[in-house]
CSV table of C-alpha atoms and ligand atoms in Angstrom, one decimal:
chain,number,residue,atom,x,y,z
D,1,MET,CA,55.6,-143.7,178.7
D,2,ILE,CA,58.3,-143.5,176.1
D,3,ASP,CA,57.9,-146.2,173.4
D,4,GLU,CA,60.6,-148.1,171.6
D,5,ASP,CA,59.8,-146.1,168.4
D,6,GLU,CA,59.8,-142.7,170.0
D,7,LEU,CA,62.7,-140.5,169.1
D,8,LEU,CA,64.3,-138.6,172.0
D,9,LEU,CA,65.6,-135.4,170.7
D,10,ILE,CA,65.8,-133.4,173.9
D,11,PRO,CA,69.2,-132.0,174.9
D,12,GLY,CA,69.9,-135.0,177.2
D,13,PRO,CA,69.4,-137.7,178.2
D,14,THR,CA,69.5,-139.0,174.7
D,15,THR,CA,68.8,-142.1,172.7
D,16,LEU,CA,70.9,-145.1,173.7
D,17,SER,CA,72.3,-147.8,171.4
D,18,SER,CA,70.9,-151.3,171.8
D,19,ARG,CA,74.3,-152.5,173.2
D,20,VAL,CA,74.3,-149.8,175.9
D,21,ARG,CA,70.7,-150.6,176.9
D,22,GLU,CA,71.4,-154.3,177.0
D,23,VAL,CA,74.3,-153.8,179.4
D,24,MET,CA,71.9,-152.2,181.9
D,25,ALA,CA,69.5,-155.1,181.8
D,26,ARG,CA,72.0,-157.7,182.9
D,27,PRO,CA,71.9,-159.3,186.4
D,28,GLN,CA,73.3,-157.1,189.2
D,29,GLN,CA,77.1,-157.2,189.3
D,30,SER,CA,79.3,-156.7,192.3
D,31,HIS,CA,81.2,-153.5,192.3
D,32,VAL,CA,84.2,-155.3,193.7
D,33,ALA,CA,84.3,-158.1,191.2
D,34,PRO,CA,87.2,-158.2,188.7
D,35,GLU,CA,84.8,-157.7,185.8
D,36,PHE,CA,83.7,-154.3,187.2
D,37,TYR,CA,87.2,-153.3,188.2
D,38,ASN,CA,88.5,-154.1,184.7
D,39,ALA,CA,85.6,-152.3,183.0
D,40,PHE,CA,86.2,-149.2,185.2
D,41,LYS,CA,89.9,-149.2,184.5
D,42,ASP,CA,89.2,-149.4,180.8
D,43,SER,CA,86.6,-146.6,181.1
D,44,LEU,CA,89.3,-144.3,182.6
D,45,GLU,CA,91.6,-145.0,179.7
D,46,LEU,CA,88.7,-144.5,177.2
D,47,SER,CA,87.8,-141.2,179.0
D,48,ARG,CA,91.4,-140.1,178.4
D,49,TYR,CA,90.9,-140.8,174.7
D,50,LEU,CA,87.5,-138.9,174.8
D,51,PHE,CA,89.0,-135.8,176.5
D,52,GLY,CA,92.4,-136.0,174.6
D,53,ASN,CA,94.0,-136.1,178.0
D,54,SER,CA,97.3,-137.9,178.2
D,55,LYS,CA,99.0,-135.4,180.5
D,56,GLY,CA,96.6,-134.5,183.3
D,57,LEU,CA,94.5,-136.5,185.8
D,58,GLN,CA,91.3,-138.2,184.8
D,59,PHE,CA,88.3,-138.7,187.1
D,60,LEU,CA,85.1,-140.6,186.8
D,61,PHE,CA,82.5,-141.2,189.5
D,62,THR,CA,78.8,-141.5,190.1
D,63,GLY,CA,76.8,-138.3,190.0
D,64,SER,CA,75.2,-136.0,187.4
D,65,GLY,CA,77.0,-133.2,185.5
D,66,THR,CA,76.3,-130.8,188.4
D,67,ILE,CA,78.3,-133.0,190.8
D,68,GLY,CA,81.2,-132.5,188.3
D,69,MET,CA,80.7,-128.7,188.4
D,70,GLU,CA,80.4,-128.6,192.2
D,71,SER,CA,83.4,-131.0,192.7
D,72,ALA,CA,85.6,-128.7,190.5
D,73,ILE,CA,84.5,-125.6,192.5
D,74,ILE,CA,84.6,-127.1,196.0
D,75,SER,CA,88.0,-128.7,195.4
D,76,LEU,CA,89.7,-125.8,193.8
D,77,LEU,CA,88.3,-122.7,195.4
D,78,GLU,CA,88.6,-121.3,198.9
D,79,GLN,CA,86.4,-118.8,200.7
D,80,GLU,CA,86.8,-115.3,199.5
D,81,ASP,CA,88.6,-116.3,196.3
D,82,ARG,CA,87.8,-114.0,193.4
D,83,ILE,CA,86.3,-115.7,190.4
D,84,LEU,CA,85.2,-114.5,186.9
D,85,SER,CA,82.3,-116.4,185.6
D,86,ILE,CA,81.0,-116.2,182.0
D,87,GLU,CA,77.3,-116.6,181.5
D,88,THR,CA,76.2,-117.6,178.0
D,89,GLY,CA,73.0,-118.9,179.3
D,90,TYR,CA,71.3,-120.7,182.3
D,91,PHE,CA,74.2,-123.2,182.9
D,92,GLY,CA,76.8,-120.4,183.0
D,93,HIS,CA,74.6,-118.8,185.7
D,94,ARG,CA,74.5,-122.2,187.5
D,95,PHE,CA,78.3,-122.1,187.7
D,96,THR,CA,78.1,-118.6,189.2
D,97,MET,CA,75.6,-119.8,191.8
D,98,ILE,CA,77.7,-122.8,192.8
D,99,ALA,CA,80.8,-120.7,193.3
D,100,GLU,CA,78.8,-118.1,195.3
D,101,ILE,CA,77.3,-120.9,197.5
D,102,HIS,CA,80.9,-122.0,198.3
D,103,GLY,CA,81.9,-118.6,199.4
D,104,ALA,CA,83.7,-117.2,196.3
D,105,LYS,CA,83.5,-113.6,195.3
D,106,VAL,CA,82.1,-113.8,191.8
D,107,ASP,CA,82.2,-111.3,189.0
D,108,THR,CA,80.2,-112.1,185.9
D,109,ILE,CA,80.3,-111.4,182.2
D,110,VAL,CA,76.8,-112.0,180.8
D,111,THR,CA,76.8,-112.2,177.0
D,112,PRO,CA,73.8,-111.0,174.9
D,113,LEU,CA,71.5,-113.8,174.1
D,114,GLY,CA,72.8,-115.9,171.2
D,115,GLN,CA,76.4,-114.7,171.4
D,116,LYS,CA,79.5,-116.4,172.6
D,117,ALA,CA,81.9,-114.6,175.0
D,118,ASP,CA,84.2,-112.0,173.4
D,119,PRO,CA,87.7,-113.1,174.3
D,120,ASP,CA,89.0,-109.4,174.3
D,121,LEU,CA,86.4,-108.4,176.8
D,122,VAL,CA,87.2,-111.4,179.0
D,123,ARG,CA,91.0,-110.5,178.8
D,124,LYS,CA,90.3,-106.9,179.9
D,125,LYS,CA,88.2,-108.1,182.8
D,126,LEU,CA,90.8,-110.6,183.8
D,127,GLN,CA,93.4,-107.9,183.8
D,128,SER,CA,91.3,-105.6,186.0
D,129,ASN,CA,91.5,-107.8,189.1
D,130,LYS,CA,93.4,-110.8,190.6
D,131,TYR,CA,91.1,-113.7,189.7
D,132,LYS,CA,91.8,-117.2,190.9
D,133,ALA,CA,89.7,-118.9,188.2
D,134,LEU,CA,87.7,-118.3,185.0
D,135,LEU,CA,84.5,-120.4,184.8
D,136,PHE,CA,82.9,-120.9,181.4
D,137,THR,CA,80.5,-123.2,179.6
D,138,HIS,CA,81.6,-124.9,176.4
D,139,VAL,CA,78.1,-125.3,175.0
D,140,ASP,CA,75.3,-123.7,177.0
D,141,THR,CA,72.3,-126.1,176.6
D,142,SER,CA,69.8,-123.3,177.3
D,143,THR,CA,70.8,-121.1,174.4
D,144,SER,CA,72.9,-123.5,172.3
D,145,VAL,CA,75.7,-121.0,172.3
D,146,MET,CA,79.2,-122.5,171.9
D,147,ASN,CA,82.2,-120.6,173.4
D,148,ASP,CA,85.6,-120.4,171.9
D,149,ASN,CA,87.3,-122.6,174.6
D,150,SER,CA,90.9,-122.2,173.4
D,151,GLU,CA,90.7,-118.4,173.4
D,152,LEU,CA,89.1,-118.3,176.9
D,153,ALA,CA,91.5,-120.9,178.3
D,154,ARG,CA,94.4,-118.8,176.9
D,155,ALA,CA,93.1,-115.6,178.4
D,156,ALA,CA,92.8,-117.3,181.8
D,157,ARG,CA,96.4,-118.7,181.6
D,158,ASP,CA,97.9,-115.4,180.4
D,159,ASN,CA,96.4,-113.8,183.5
D,160,GLY,CA,97.3,-116.4,186.1
D,161,ALA,CA,93.8,-117.8,186.5
D,162,PHE,CA,92.7,-121.4,186.4
D,163,ALA,CA,90.4,-122.1,183.4
D,164,VAL,CA,87.5,-124.3,184.4
D,165,CYS,CA,85.2,-125.5,181.6
D,166,ASP,CA,81.8,-127.1,181.8
D,167,SER,CA,81.6,-129.3,178.7
D,168,VAL,CA,78.5,-131.3,179.8
D,169,CYS,CA,76.9,-130.5,176.4
D,170,GLY,CA,80.1,-130.5,174.4
D,171,ILE,CA,82.5,-133.4,174.8
D,172,GLY,CA,81.9,-136.3,172.5
D,173,GLY,CA,80.2,-134.1,169.9
D,174,ALA,CA,82.1,-130.8,169.8
D,175,PRO,CA,85.9,-130.7,169.3
D,176,LEU,CA,87.9,-130.5,172.5
D,177,VAL,CA,91.4,-131.8,173.2
D,178,PHE,CA,92.4,-131.3,176.8
D,179,ASP,CA,96.2,-131.7,176.1
D,180,THR,CA,96.3,-128.7,173.8
D,181,LEU,CA,93.4,-126.6,175.2
D,182,GLY,CA,95.4,-125.3,178.1
D,183,ALA,CA,92.4,-125.5,180.5
D,184,ASP,CA,92.8,-126.7,184.1
D,185,ILE,CA,89.5,-128.5,184.6
D,186,VAL,CA,87.1,-129.8,181.9
D,187,LEU,CA,84.1,-131.7,183.1
D,188,THR,CA,81.1,-133.4,181.6
D,189,GLY,CA,78.2,-135.8,182.3
D,190,SER,CA,77.4,-139.1,180.7
D,191,GLN,CA,74.0,-138.4,179.2
D,192,LYS,CA,74.6,-136.1,176.3
D,193,ALA,CA,77.1,-136.5,173.4
D,194,ILE,CA,78.6,-139.6,175.1
D,195,ALA,CA,75.2,-141.3,174.7
D,196,ALA,CA,75.2,-143.1,178.0
D,197,PRO,CA,72.5,-143.0,180.6
D,198,PRO,CA,72.6,-140.1,183.1
D,199,GLY,CA,74.5,-140.6,186.4
D,200,ALA,CA,78.2,-140.4,185.8
D,201,THR,CA,80.5,-137.4,185.8
D,202,LEU,CA,83.9,-137.2,184.1
D,203,LEU,CA,86.6,-134.7,184.7
D,204,ALA,CA,90.1,-133.9,183.3
D,205,VAL,CA,92.3,-131.9,185.7
D,206,SER,CA,95.7,-130.4,185.0
D,207,LYS,CA,98.6,-131.2,187.3
D,208,GLU,CA,98.8,-127.6,188.3
D,209,ALA,CA,95.1,-127.4,189.4
D,210,PHE,CA,95.4,-130.7,191.3
D,211,SER,CA,98.5,-129.4,193.1
D,212,ALA,CA,96.6,-126.3,194.1
D,213,MET,CA,93.8,-128.6,195.5
D,214,GLU,CA,96.4,-130.5,197.5
D,215,ASN,CA,98.1,-127.4,198.8
D,216,ARG,CA,95.1,-125.3,199.9
D,217,LYS,CA,95.2,-123.2,203.0
D,218,THR,CA,91.9,-124.6,204.2
D,219,PRO,CA,90.5,-128.1,203.9
D,220,ILE,CA,88.1,-129.1,201.2
D,221,HIS,CA,84.6,-128.9,202.8
D,222,SER,CA,83.1,-132.0,201.2
D,223,TYR,CA,83.4,-135.7,201.6
D,224,TYR,CA,82.0,-136.8,198.3
D,225,MET,CA,82.9,-133.8,196.0
D,226,ASN,CA,86.5,-133.9,197.0
D,227,LEU,CA,88.8,-134.6,194.0
D,228,VAL,CA,91.8,-135.1,196.3
D,229,ARG,CA,89.9,-137.9,198.0
D,230,TRP,CA,88.9,-139.5,194.7
D,231,LYS,CA,92.4,-139.5,193.3
D,232,PRO,CA,93.5,-142.8,195.0
D,233,ILE,CA,90.4,-144.5,193.6
D,234,MET,CA,91.2,-143.4,190.1
D,235,ASP,CA,94.7,-144.9,190.6
D,236,ASP,CA,93.3,-148.1,191.9
D,237,PRO,CA,89.5,-148.6,191.5
D,238,LYS,CA,89.7,-151.6,193.9
D,239,ILE,CA,89.8,-149.1,196.8
D,240,TYR,CA,86.3,-148.5,198.2
D,241,LEU,CA,85.1,-144.9,198.7
D,242,THR,CA,81.4,-145.1,197.9
D,243,THR,CA,79.3,-147.6,196.0
D,244,PRO,CA,79.3,-146.7,192.3
D,245,ALA,CA,76.1,-146.8,190.2
D,246,VAL,CA,77.2,-150.1,188.7
D,247,GLN,CA,74.8,-150.3,185.8
D,248,VAL,CA,75.4,-146.7,184.8
D,249,MET,CA,79.2,-147.2,184.9
D,250,LEU,CA,79.0,-150.4,182.8
D,251,ALA,CA,76.6,-148.8,180.3
D,252,LEU,CA,79.0,-145.8,180.1
D,253,HIS,CA,81.9,-148.2,179.4
D,254,GLU,CA,80.0,-149.6,176.4
D,255,ALA,CA,79.2,-146.1,175.1
D,256,LEU,CA,82.9,-145.1,175.4
D,257,VAL,CA,83.9,-148.3,173.5
D,258,GLU,CA,81.4,-147.2,170.8
D,259,ILE,CA,83.0,-143.7,170.7
D,260,LYS,CA,86.5,-145.2,170.3
D,261,ARG,CA,85.2,-147.5,167.5
D,262,GLU,CA,83.7,-144.6,165.6
D,263,GLY,CA,86.9,-142.5,166.2
D,264,ILE,CA,86.6,-139.1,168.0
D,265,GLU,CA,87.4,-137.0,164.9
D,266,ASN,CA,84.8,-138.8,162.8
D,267,ARG,CA,82.3,-138.2,165.5
D,268,TRP,CA,83.1,-134.5,165.6
D,269,LYS,CA,82.7,-134.4,161.8
D,270,ARG,CA,79.4,-136.3,161.9
D,271,HIS,CA,78.0,-133.9,164.6
D,272,ALA,CA,79.1,-130.8,162.6
D,273,THR,CA,77.4,-132.2,159.4
D,274,LEU,CA,74.1,-132.9,161.2
D,275,ALA,CA,74.1,-129.5,162.9
D,276,ASN,CA,74.8,-127.6,159.7
D,277,ALA,CA,72.0,-129.4,157.8
D,278,LEU,CA,69.6,-128.9,160.7
D,279,HIS,CA,70.3,-125.2,160.9
D,280,ALA,CA,69.9,-124.8,157.1
D,281,GLY,CA,66.6,-126.8,157.3
D,282,LEU,CA,65.2,-124.7,160.2
D,283,GLU,CA,66.1,-121.5,158.4
D,284,ALA,CA,64.3,-122.7,155.3
D,285,LEU,CA,61.2,-122.8,157.5
D,286,ASP,CA,61.9,-119.4,158.9
D,287,LEU,CA,62.7,-120.9,162.3
D,288,LYS,CA,65.6,-118.9,163.5
D,289,PRO,CA,68.3,-120.6,165.7
D,290,ALA,CA,68.8,-118.7,168.9
D,291,ALA,CA,72.6,-118.8,168.6
D,292,GLU,CA,74.1,-116.5,166.0
D,293,VAL,CA,76.3,-117.8,163.2
D,294,GLY,CA,79.7,-118.3,164.6
D,295,SER,CA,78.3,-119.1,168.1
D,296,ARG,CA,76.3,-122.2,167.1
D,297,ALA,CA,76.9,-125.6,168.7
D,298,PRO,CA,77.2,-128.9,166.9
D,299,THR,CA,75.3,-130.7,169.7
D,300,VAL,CA,72.2,-128.7,170.6
D,301,THR,CA,70.0,-126.1,168.8
D,302,ALA,CA,67.5,-123.8,170.4
D,303,PHE,CA,65.2,-122.1,167.9
D,304,TYR,CA,62.5,-119.5,168.0
D,305,THR,CA,58.9,-120.8,167.4
D,306,PRO,CA,56.3,-118.6,165.6
D,307,GLN,CA,53.7,-116.8,167.8
D,308,GLY,CA,54.6,-118.4,171.1
D,309,ARG,CA,53.6,-121.8,169.8
D,310,SER,CA,56.3,-123.9,171.6
D,311,ALA,CA,53.9,-125.9,173.7
D,312,GLU,CA,51.6,-126.7,170.7
D,313,ILE,CA,54.4,-127.7,168.4
D,314,GLN,CA,56.1,-129.8,171.0
D,315,GLU,CA,52.9,-131.6,171.8
D,316,THR,CA,52.1,-132.3,168.1
D,317,LEU,CA,55.6,-133.5,167.5
D,318,ARG,CA,55.1,-136.0,170.3
D,319,SER,CA,51.5,-137.1,169.8
D,320,GLN,CA,51.6,-137.3,166.0
D,321,TYR,CA,55.2,-138.0,165.1
D,322,ALA,CA,56.6,-139.6,168.3
D,323,MET,CA,59.4,-137.1,168.6
D,324,HIS,CA,60.5,-135.3,171.8
D,325,LEU,CA,61.8,-131.8,171.8
D,326,ALA,CA,62.5,-129.7,174.9
D,327,ARG,CA,60.9,-126.3,175.6
D,328,GLY,CA,62.9,-123.1,175.8
D,329,PHE,CA,64.5,-122.2,179.2
D,330,GLY,CA,62.9,-119.8,181.6
D,331,ASP,CA,61.5,-116.7,179.9
D,332,TYR,CA,61.8,-118.5,176.5
D,333,LYS,CA,59.5,-121.4,177.5
D,334,ASP,CA,56.8,-120.3,175.1
D,335,THR,CA,58.9,-118.9,172.3
D,336,MET,CA,61.7,-121.4,171.8
D,337,LEU,CA,62.2,-125.1,171.4
D,338,ARG,CA,65.4,-127.0,171.9
D,339,ILE,CA,66.8,-130.0,170.0
D,340,GLY,CA,69.6,-132.3,171.2
D,341,HIS,CA,71.3,-133.8,168.1
D,342,PHE,CA,74.1,-135.7,169.6
D,343,GLY,CA,75.3,-139.2,170.3
D,344,ASN,CA,73.4,-141.7,168.2
D,345,ILE,CA,71.2,-139.1,166.4
D,346,SER,CA,71.4,-139.8,162.6
D,347,ALA,CA,70.9,-138.0,159.3
D,348,THR,CA,67.6,-139.8,159.0
D,349,ASP,CA,66.5,-138.5,162.4
D,350,ILE,CA,67.3,-134.9,161.3
D,351,LEU,CA,65.3,-135.3,158.0
D,352,SER,CA,62.4,-136.9,159.9
D,353,LEU,CA,62.3,-134.0,162.3
D,354,LEU,CA,62.4,-131.4,159.6
D,355,GLY,CA,59.7,-133.2,157.6
D,356,ALA,CA,57.4,-133.3,160.7
D,357,LEU,CA,58.0,-129.6,161.4
D,358,GLU,CA,57.1,-128.8,157.8
D,359,LEU,CA,53.9,-130.6,158.1
D,360,ILE,CA,53.0,-128.9,161.3
D,361,LEU,CA,53.8,-125.4,160.1
D,362,ASN,CA,52.3,-125.9,156.7
D,363,LYS,CA,48.8,-126.1,158.4
D,364,SER,CA,49.1,-122.5,159.8
D,365,SER,CA,52.1,-120.7,158.3
D,366,LYS,CA,51.8,-122.1,154.8
D,367,VAL,CA,55.5,-123.1,154.5
D,368,SER,CA,56.2,-125.0,151.4
D,369,PRO,CA,56.2,-128.8,152.1
D,370,GLY,CA,59.6,-130.3,151.2
D,371,LYS,CA,61.5,-127.1,151.4
D,372,ALA,CA,63.4,-127.9,154.6
D,373,VAL,CA,64.1,-131.5,153.7
D,374,GLU,CA,65.3,-130.4,150.3
D,375,THR,CA,67.6,-127.9,151.8
D,376,ALA,CA,69.0,-130.2,154.4
D,377,GLU,CA,69.3,-133.5,152.5
D,378,PRO,CA,72.3,-132.6,150.2
D,379,LEU,CA,74.2,-131.3,153.3
D,380,LEU,CA,73.7,-134.6,155.0
D,381,ARG,CA,75.2,-136.9,152.3
D,382,SER,CA,78.6,-137.1,154.0
D,383,ALA,CA,77.1,-138.0,157.5
K,401,PLP,C1,75.9,-127.2,180.0
K,401,PLP,C2,75.3,-128.0,181.1
K,401,PLP,N1,76.0,-127.9,182.3
K,401,PLP,C3,75.6,-128.6,183.4
K,401,PLP,C4,74.5,-129.4,183.3
K,401,PLP,C5,74.0,-130.1,184.5
K,401,PLP,O1,74.1,-131.5,184.4
K,401,PLP,P1,73.1,-132.5,185.2
K,401,PLP,O2,71.7,-132.1,184.8
K,401,PLP,O3,73.6,-133.8,184.7
K,401,PLP,O4,73.4,-132.3,186.6
K,401,PLP,C6,73.7,-129.5,182.2
K,401,PLP,C7,72.5,-130.3,182.1
K,401,PLP,O5,71.7,-130.2,181.2
K,401,PLP,C8,74.2,-128.8,181.0
K,401,PLP,O6,73.5,-128.8,179.9
C-alpha cells in the first residue's frame, strides 16, 4: 500500500495536493445540487484557461484519457476515411488502433525511437493522399518524446486535414495554446500534469471540427463517446446525460483552481526548469534519456538503465527510498525506467530522486556520490 510519505514519480497518476485529496474525502454530493453545477461550470471556464481556448468548444466528462481519444475519433471520423497517424511511441500506436477499430483507413509515420516527427516528412505524406485527419501525440509517455505541435497542426491545416492532438501527457506542464495552435481537437486526461485523480477527460474542439461532426453523412456510432450529444450538457450542465464521477470532478475543479493560482506560464516554466535539471543530473550519472535533445518533454522522462537493471533499480527505489518509478514500455521493460515529473513534483523531489539513484548506482557502477545532485542543483534555483 502506498504510504503518505511515498513519492509517486510514475508518469500518472501523480501526487495530489492536500486540498485536492481533501475534496475527495467529503460526504457524497448530489450531481444535480447547485454546488456541483457551479463547480462544473467553473471547471469548464478553468479548462478554457488551461487549454488557452477562448474560440473553440470545450468539453469535460467522466472517463480516462482513452475515452477522450476515442470520443475524438468516433465523433469526427466515418468509415473508410483516410487518416495519417504519427507514432512517436506506444500512445501514438494506440491512436492508430482506435482509428482502425472504427473503420478508418490509416497510414502511419513511425519515428525512430527518441525522435519527434519531422514536419517536412509529414507534409510530404499529407500531400501524397487526401487525408481527413492527422493524429499525433503531444508527449508520448512511453518514450518521453515531445512533438512540435504547431508545425504538425500547420502541416495538417495546409493540406486540408483536421489536426487531432493527444495531449494527455502535455497540457498543464508543456506549453500549448489552443487558440493559436491551429489544431482542431486537443484532448487530455486529469491524472498527469493537471494533478487531479484519474477519471476525467477534457477536450478542446474547433468550430470547424464540430461542424464536421454535426454534418456527417452517417450517424456517430456511440451513445457515450459522442461529442455532439455532450455539447448541450457543456452549455448547461444541469441537463442529465449520465452520472458524472462527482468526487473526481470536484477534485479536478480544485486542481484547476490551483493551476490558475500558479499561472499557466509560471507552471510551464517550472516544469521546464525541473526537466532540464533532471536531464542534466541523469546524464551526470551516465543514464541516457531515451528522447534526443530537441525532442525531450518537460513532463516525463524515460531513461536507459545499465545492464537491464530496471526491475532491481525500481524495486530498490521503492523499498529503500519510498519512490515509485515506472518501468519501460513493452520491449524496453528491462532496459528503461520512466519518471513523471509533473503537477506538484518539486525541485526537492528531483534532488531526492537523483540522490537515491546515485546511492544505488554507486554500489555497482562506482558513480561519484554527489555528482548528479551537484549538477542539477544550480539549475533548479529558479524553480
Ligand atoms: C500520451 C497518452 N495518451 C493517452 C493515454 C491514455 O490515458 P488513460 O490511461 O487515462 O486512458 C495515456 C496514458 O498514460 C498517455 O500517456
